[in-house]
Amino acid sequence: MEDATGINNSYTRREATKLIAAAGASAFLPGALESTAAPTTMLLRKIPASGEELPVVGLGTWQTFDVSPSATVRAPLKEVLQQFVQMGGKLIDSSPMYGESEVVVGDLAAELKVASKLFMATKVWIQGREAGITQMETSMQEMRSNPMDLMQIHNLVDWQTHLKTLRAWKEAKRIRYIGITHYTVSAFDKLEKIMQSEPIDFVQLNYNIATRQAANRLLPLAQDKNIAVIVNRPFESGSLFSAVKNKPLPDWAREFDCASWGQFFLKYILGHPAITCVIPATSKVKHLTDNMQAGYGRLPNAAQRSQMEQFIQNLI
């Protein structure tokens, strides 16, 4: 998803990014191409468990933030994080599974003095109660987040054991929210059972315009159970960009303030009312900027989302 961009009839992803940089991140919005009345702040959605609002576009760190301590190597990520905050981003998601990502997030947030503006989310990914406690304490130290805003059970590893710890930690105010995660459709039955039977605040799952199974049962269930939804794999590991490479963005995408293929895919996801936040990962400022624009302006309605599905189905 890093090396492919779709072609827009009027603006490529690169050209749109240049315009944003020239006009200022808060001044240029997709809707500004046609209207001067476009909103200048990112859309917000409420966490059902509390009513706290989150910007709808967050930032993932899988692979992209797993880098060495070198200041030179980290410099592009520092720019990404700075732009993320400037454009209204808040939720940043990591995991012990992601190598050095947690410590890189913590270090860069401290250097930029933006930690207080972030909603820090990470995961426990290990077997056993004591091992889980040790891992989570390390994550909090590395991300410099105490309390941790959101602690999730990564891919449901030993979830029953860790859920007991998370409930105790939430009660003790060591974490603010509890979540569970997975990234494959094959895990949806297990996710559904936990969502039905356990009081959790967040579920993180895979959902995009090509892989839509979550909309069958899990997204309606999340609405019924007042569970916030974070979406991973929004670009289907980059395959969606490959499918639309050298294809023109349809003219009607402007109806929901869409100026690139990246925004097309993200706005499709955000058009579903159950989605709280989507977390595309990138190490490049130009792609971060474009991704963030998906959270501005209009989102597609149900009829437009169906039109988007049919359009992409004809391409892949």
Short mmCIF file of C-alpha atoms in Angstrom, two decimals:
data_model
loop_
_atom_site.label_atom_id
_atom_site.label_comp_id
_atom_site.label_asym_id
_atom_site.label_seq_id
_atom_site.Cartn_x
_atom_site.Cartn_y
_atom_site.Cartn_z
CA MET A 1 0.00 0.00 0.00
CA GLU A 2 3.08 2.22 0.16
CA ASP A 3 4.14 2.03 -3.45
CA ALA A 4 0.91 2.30 -5.44
CA THR A 5 -1.44 5.20 -5.93
CA GLY A 6 -4.51 5.45 -8.11
CA ILE A 7 -5.00 8.11 -10.77
CA ASN A 8 -7.69 10.73 -10.30
CA ASN A 9 -9.30 12.47 -13.27
CA SER A 10 -8.19 15.82 -11.85
CA TYR A 11 -5.65 15.10 -9.11
CA THR A 12 -3.29 12.21 -8.51
CA ARG A 13 -2.52 11.31 -4.89
CA ARG A 14 0.86 13.05 -5.22
CA GLU A 15 -0.64 16.21 -6.75
CA ALA A 16 -3.30 16.43 -4.06
CA THR A 17 -0.60 16.14 -1.41
CA LYS A 18 1.38 18.99 -2.97
CA LEU A 19 -1.70 21.19 -2.91
CA ILE A 20 -2.31 20.36 0.73
CA ALA A 21 1.26 21.23 1.63
CA ALA A 22 1.07 24.50 -0.29
CA ALA A 23 -2.21 25.62 1.21
CA GLY A 24 -1.68 24.30 4.73
CA ALA A 25 -3.08 21.07 6.14
CA SER A 26 -6.10 22.77 7.69
CA ALA A 27 -6.93 24.88 4.66
CA PHE A 28 -7.14 22.39 1.78
CA LEU A 29 -9.86 19.77 1.98
CA PRO A 30 -11.29 17.54 -0.73
CA GLY A 31 -14.54 19.47 -0.65
CA ALA A 32 -12.67 22.73 -1.13
CA LEU A 33 -12.25 21.79 -4.78
CA GLU A 34 -15.90 22.68 -5.22
CA SER A 35 -16.96 24.49 -2.08
CA THR A 36 -15.49 27.03 0.32
CA ALA A 37 -17.83 25.79 3.06
CA ALA A 38 -16.08 22.47 3.66
CA PRO A 39 -15.36 21.66 7.33
CA THR A 40 -11.85 22.40 8.54
CA THR A 41 -11.67 19.80 11.30
CA MET A 42 -11.62 16.03 11.14
CA LEU A 43 -14.81 14.10 11.71
CA LEU A 44 -15.23 12.67 15.20
CA ARG A 45 -17.03 9.58 16.44
CA LYS A 46 -17.95 8.73 20.02
CA ILE A 47 -16.62 5.77 21.97
CA PRO A 48 -19.96 4.19 22.97
CA ALA A 49 -18.75 3.13 26.43
CA SER A 50 -17.97 6.69 27.50
CA GLY A 51 -19.06 9.27 24.94
CA GLU A 52 -15.44 10.37 24.49
CA GLU A 53 -14.84 11.47 20.91
CA LEU A 54 -12.08 10.20 18.63
CA PRO A 55 -10.99 11.45 15.19
CA VAL A 56 -12.04 8.87 12.61
CA VAL A 57 -8.60 8.36 11.05
CA GLY A 58 -5.86 6.99 13.26
CA LEU A 59 -2.39 5.58 12.63
CA GLY A 60 -1.19 1.98 12.60
CA THR A 61 2.45 1.08 13.25
CA TRP A 62 2.81 -2.51 11.98
CA GLN A 63 6.16 -2.71 10.11
CA THR A 64 6.34 1.03 9.50
CA PHE A 65 7.51 2.07 13.00
CA ASP A 66 9.75 -0.95 13.59
CA VAL A 67 13.06 0.86 13.06
CA SER A 68 16.42 1.30 14.77
CA PRO A 69 17.26 4.06 17.30
CA SER A 70 19.10 6.03 14.60
CA ALA A 71 17.86 9.63 14.44
CA THR A 72 18.32 9.59 10.68
CA VAL A 73 16.22 6.45 10.27
CA ARG A 74 13.54 7.78 12.59
CA ALA A 75 13.36 11.25 11.01
CA PRO A 76 10.68 10.37 8.40
CA LEU A 77 8.52 8.80 11.13
CA LYS A 78 8.92 11.89 13.26
CA GLU A 79 7.53 13.91 10.36
CA VAL A 80 4.68 11.44 9.96
CA LEU A 81 3.73 11.70 13.64
CA GLN A 82 3.98 15.48 13.62
CA GLN A 83 1.76 15.76 10.54
CA PHE A 84 -0.65 13.23 12.02
CA VAL A 85 -1.23 15.42 15.07
CA GLN A 86 -1.36 18.64 13.04
CA MET A 87 -4.09 17.20 10.85
CA GLY A 88 -6.23 16.19 13.81
CA GLY A 89 -5.15 12.58 14.37
CA LYS A 90 -5.20 11.08 17.84
CA LEU A 91 -5.41 7.25 18.03
CA ILE A 92 -2.09 5.49 17.39
CA ASP A 93 -2.07 1.70 17.57
CA SER A 94 0.89 -0.57 18.34
CA SER A 95 1.82 -3.95 19.83
CA PRO A 96 4.77 -5.86 21.32
CA MET A 97 4.49 -7.98 18.16
CA TYR A 98 5.58 -4.96 16.11
CA GLY A 99 9.26 -5.05 17.08
CA GLU A 100 10.53 -1.62 18.09
CA SER A 101 7.29 0.18 17.24
CA GLU A 102 6.16 0.85 20.82
CA VAL A 103 9.42 2.44 21.92
CA VAL A 104 9.64 4.45 18.69
CA VAL A 105 6.13 5.82 19.26
CA GLY A 106 6.98 6.73 22.85
CA ASP A 107 10.28 8.35 21.98
CA LEU A 108 8.97 10.40 19.06
CA ALA A 109 5.86 11.53 20.93
CA ALA A 110 8.11 12.75 23.75
CA GLU A 111 10.49 14.52 21.37
CA LEU A 112 7.60 16.26 19.63
CA LYS A 113 5.87 16.98 22.96
CA VAL A 114 2.59 15.59 21.58
CA ALA A 115 2.01 12.66 23.95
CA SER A 116 -0.84 14.47 25.70
CA LYS A 117 -2.60 14.86 22.34
CA LEU A 118 -2.50 11.17 21.49
CA PHE A 119 -4.81 8.29 22.31
CA MET A 120 -2.32 5.47 22.88
CA ALA A 121 -3.43 1.93 22.06
CA THR A 122 -1.40 -1.24 22.31
CA LYS A 123 -1.85 -4.95 22.98
CA VAL A 124 -0.92 -7.93 25.11
CA TRP A 125 0.41 -10.79 22.99
CA ILE A 126 1.69 -13.64 25.13
CA GLN A 127 0.58 -16.72 27.05
CA GLY A 128 0.13 -16.60 30.83
CA ARG A 129 -1.02 -14.14 33.47
CA GLU A 130 2.35 -13.07 34.86
CA ALA A 131 3.95 -12.90 31.44
CA GLY A 132 1.04 -10.74 30.29
CA ILE A 133 1.44 -8.37 33.23
CA THR A 134 5.17 -8.02 32.56
CA GLN A 135 4.60 -7.42 28.86
CA MET A 136 1.92 -4.78 29.45
CA GLU A 137 4.05 -2.94 32.01
CA THR A 138 6.91 -2.89 29.50
CA SER A 139 4.58 -1.54 26.80
CA MET A 140 3.41 1.27 29.07
CA GLN A 141 7.01 2.20 29.84
CA GLU A 142 8.08 2.11 26.19
CA MET A 143 5.11 4.12 24.96
CA ARG A 144 5.38 6.39 28.01
CA SER A 145 1.66 6.09 28.57
CA ASN A 146 0.40 5.63 32.10
CA PRO A 147 -2.46 5.02 32.18
CA MET A 148 -2.63 3.36 28.77
CA ASP A 149 -5.66 4.61 26.88
CA LEU A 150 -6.53 1.26 25.30
CA MET A 151 -5.10 -2.19 26.01
CA GLN A 152 -6.20 -4.91 23.61
CA ILE A 153 -5.76 -8.68 23.57
CA HIS A 154 -3.82 -9.26 20.36
CA ASN A 155 -5.34 -11.90 18.08
CA LEU A 156 -7.18 -13.29 21.12
CA VAL A 157 -4.02 -14.94 22.47
CA ASP A 158 -4.91 -16.41 25.92
CA TRP A 159 -7.81 -13.97 26.00
CA GLN A 160 -9.62 -15.41 29.01
CA THR A 161 -6.54 -15.05 31.19
CA HIS A 162 -5.71 -11.53 30.07
CA LEU A 163 -9.28 -10.28 30.21
CA LYS A 164 -9.33 -10.85 33.97
CA THR A 165 -6.16 -8.78 34.33
CA LEU A 166 -7.50 -6.03 32.10
CA ARG A 167 -10.68 -5.72 34.12
CA ALA A 168 -8.65 -5.37 37.32
CA TRP A 169 -6.36 -2.82 35.70
CA LYS A 170 -9.28 -0.81 34.39
CA GLU A 171 -10.81 -0.76 37.85
CA ALA A 172 -7.45 0.42 39.23
CA LYS A 173 -7.29 3.07 36.44
CA ARG A 174 -4.08 1.64 34.98
CA ILE A 175 -5.85 1.43 31.61
CA ARG A 176 -8.86 3.36 30.37
CA TYR A 177 -10.42 0.94 27.87
CA ILE A 178 -10.36 -2.81 27.14
CA GLY A 179 -10.33 -4.31 23.65
CA ILE A 180 -9.86 -7.47 21.61
CA THR A 181 -8.33 -7.79 18.13
CA HIS A 182 -7.91 -10.01 15.11
CA TYR A 183 -7.06 -9.55 11.46
CA THR A 184 -8.64 -12.54 9.70
CA VAL A 185 -12.19 -13.44 8.72
CA SER A 186 -11.65 -16.94 10.12
CA ALA A 187 -11.59 -15.46 13.64
CA PHE A 188 -14.96 -13.71 13.32
CA ASP A 189 -16.96 -16.47 15.00
CA LYS A 190 -14.75 -16.27 18.08
CA LEU A 191 -14.85 -12.47 18.07
CA GLU A 192 -18.63 -12.63 17.89
CA LYS A 193 -18.89 -14.95 20.89
CA ILE A 194 -16.69 -12.71 23.02
CA MET A 195 -18.57 -9.59 21.95
CA GLN A 196 -21.82 -11.30 22.88
CA SER A 197 -20.70 -12.53 26.29
CA GLU A 198 -18.02 -10.18 27.65
CA PRO A 199 -18.15 -6.47 28.54
CA ILE A 200 -15.49 -4.94 26.30
CA ASP A 201 -15.06 -1.38 25.06
CA PHE A 202 -13.35 -1.93 21.69
CA VAL A 203 -13.02 -4.54 18.99
CA GLN A 204 -10.37 -4.25 16.28
CA LEU A 205 -10.94 -6.22 13.08
CA ASN A 206 -10.25 -6.35 9.36
CA TYR A 207 -12.78 -4.68 7.06
CA ASN A 208 -12.47 -3.04 3.66
CA ILE A 209 -14.26 -2.68 0.35
CA ALA A 210 -13.03 -6.09 -0.84
CA THR A 211 -13.34 -7.99 2.46
CA ARG A 212 -16.73 -7.00 3.80
CA GLN A 213 -17.76 -9.98 5.95
CA ALA A 214 -17.56 -7.97 9.20
CA ALA A 215 -20.63 -6.05 8.07
CA ASN A 216 -22.76 -9.19 8.13
CA ARG A 217 -22.80 -9.77 11.88
CA LEU A 218 -19.95 -8.09 13.74
CA LEU A 219 -20.59 -4.45 12.89
CA PRO A 220 -24.32 -4.63 13.74
CA LEU A 221 -23.43 -6.50 16.93
CA ALA A 222 -20.94 -3.80 17.89
CA GLN A 223 -23.69 -1.22 17.52
CA ASP A 224 -26.08 -3.30 19.63
CA LYS A 225 -23.48 -3.88 22.34
CA ASN A 226 -22.09 -0.31 22.33
CA ILE A 227 -18.61 -1.48 21.33
CA ALA A 228 -16.26 0.86 19.49
CA VAL A 229 -14.77 -0.53 16.26
CA ILE A 230 -11.21 0.00 15.02
CA VAL A 231 -10.52 -1.20 11.47
CA ASN A 232 -7.20 -2.69 10.40
CA ARG A 233 -6.08 -3.76 6.91
CA PRO A 234 -8.11 -1.01 5.18
CA PHE A 235 -6.19 -1.45 1.91
CA GLU A 236 -6.13 -5.28 2.04
CA SER A 237 -2.34 -5.26 2.46
CA GLY A 238 -1.97 -2.99 -0.57
CA SER A 239 -3.78 -5.25 -3.03
CA LEU A 240 -6.56 -2.70 -3.49
CA PHE A 241 -4.09 -0.16 -4.88
CA SER A 242 -2.78 -2.81 -7.27
CA ALA A 243 -6.32 -3.42 -8.51
CA VAL A 244 -6.91 0.23 -9.38
CA LYS A 245 -3.44 1.11 -10.64
CA ASN A 246 -3.66 3.34 -13.72
CA LYS A 247 -7.47 3.39 -13.40
CA PRO A 248 -9.26 6.76 -13.20
CA LEU A 249 -11.14 7.67 -10.05
CA PRO A 250 -14.85 7.92 -10.96
CA ASP A 251 -16.23 11.45 -11.28
CA TRP A 252 -18.98 10.69 -8.76
CA ALA A 253 -16.37 10.24 -6.00
CA ARG A 254 -16.44 14.03 -5.69
CA GLU A 255 -19.95 13.73 -4.30
CA PHE A 256 -18.38 12.63 -1.01
CA ASP A 257 -15.28 14.85 -1.19
CA CYS A 258 -12.94 12.13 -2.40
CA ALA A 259 -9.77 13.14 -4.25
CA SER A 260 -7.70 9.92 -4.40
CA TRP A 261 -7.96 6.14 -4.34
CA GLY A 262 -6.60 6.07 -0.79
CA GLN A 263 -9.44 8.34 0.33
CA PHE A 264 -11.90 6.25 -1.69
CA PHE A 265 -11.04 3.10 0.25
CA LEU A 266 -10.95 4.82 3.64
CA LYS A 267 -14.15 6.79 3.12
CA TYR A 268 -15.92 3.58 2.15
CA ILE A 269 -15.03 2.13 5.56
CA LEU A 270 -15.90 5.29 7.47
CA GLY A 271 -19.24 5.47 5.71
CA HIS A 272 -20.43 2.59 7.89
CA PRO A 273 -21.88 4.10 11.09
CA ALA A 274 -20.47 1.32 13.32
CA ILE A 275 -16.86 2.30 12.58
CA THR A 276 -15.16 4.45 15.18
CA CYS A 277 -11.67 4.73 13.68
CA VAL A 278 -9.60 3.29 10.84
CA ILE A 279 -5.82 2.86 11.26
CA PRO A 280 -3.85 2.85 7.98
CA ALA A 281 -0.11 2.49 8.49
CA THR A 282 2.49 4.48 6.58
CA SER A 283 6.03 5.76 6.92
CA LYS A 284 5.62 8.51 4.33
CA VAL A 285 4.26 11.98 5.02
CA LYS A 286 2.67 12.28 1.57
CA HIS A 287 0.60 9.14 2.13
CA LEU A 288 -0.20 10.09 5.73
CA THR A 289 -1.49 13.44 4.52
CA ASP A 290 -3.65 11.84 1.87
CA ASN A 291 -5.00 9.23 4.29
CA MET A 292 -5.94 11.87 6.83
CA GLN A 293 -7.98 13.74 4.24
CA ALA A 294 -10.42 10.83 4.24
CA GLY A 295 -11.59 12.06 7.64
CA TYR A 296 -12.61 15.46 6.28
CA GLY A 297 -15.71 16.44 4.35
CA ARG A 298 -18.62 14.23 3.38
CA LEU A 299 -18.76 10.45 3.66
CA PRO A 300 -20.61 8.16 1.24
CA ASN A 301 -24.16 7.22 2.15
CA ALA A 302 -25.55 3.67 1.87
CA ALA A 303 -26.45 4.01 -1.80
CA GLN A 304 -23.05 5.48 -2.65
CA ARG A 305 -21.27 2.72 -0.74
CA SER A 306 -23.14 0.13 -2.80
CA GLN A 307 -22.07 1.97 -5.93
CA MET A 308 -18.46 1.89 -4.70
CA GLU A 309 -18.66 -1.85 -4.03
CA GLN A 310 -19.95 -2.57 -7.53
CA PHE A 311 -17.33 -0.34 -9.11
CA ILE A 312 -14.44 -2.09 -7.34
CA GLN A 313 -15.96 -5.52 -7.87
CA ASN A 314 -15.80 -4.90 -11.61
CA LEU A 315 -12.08 -4.14 -11.33
CA ILE A 316 -10.83 -6.96 -9.14
#
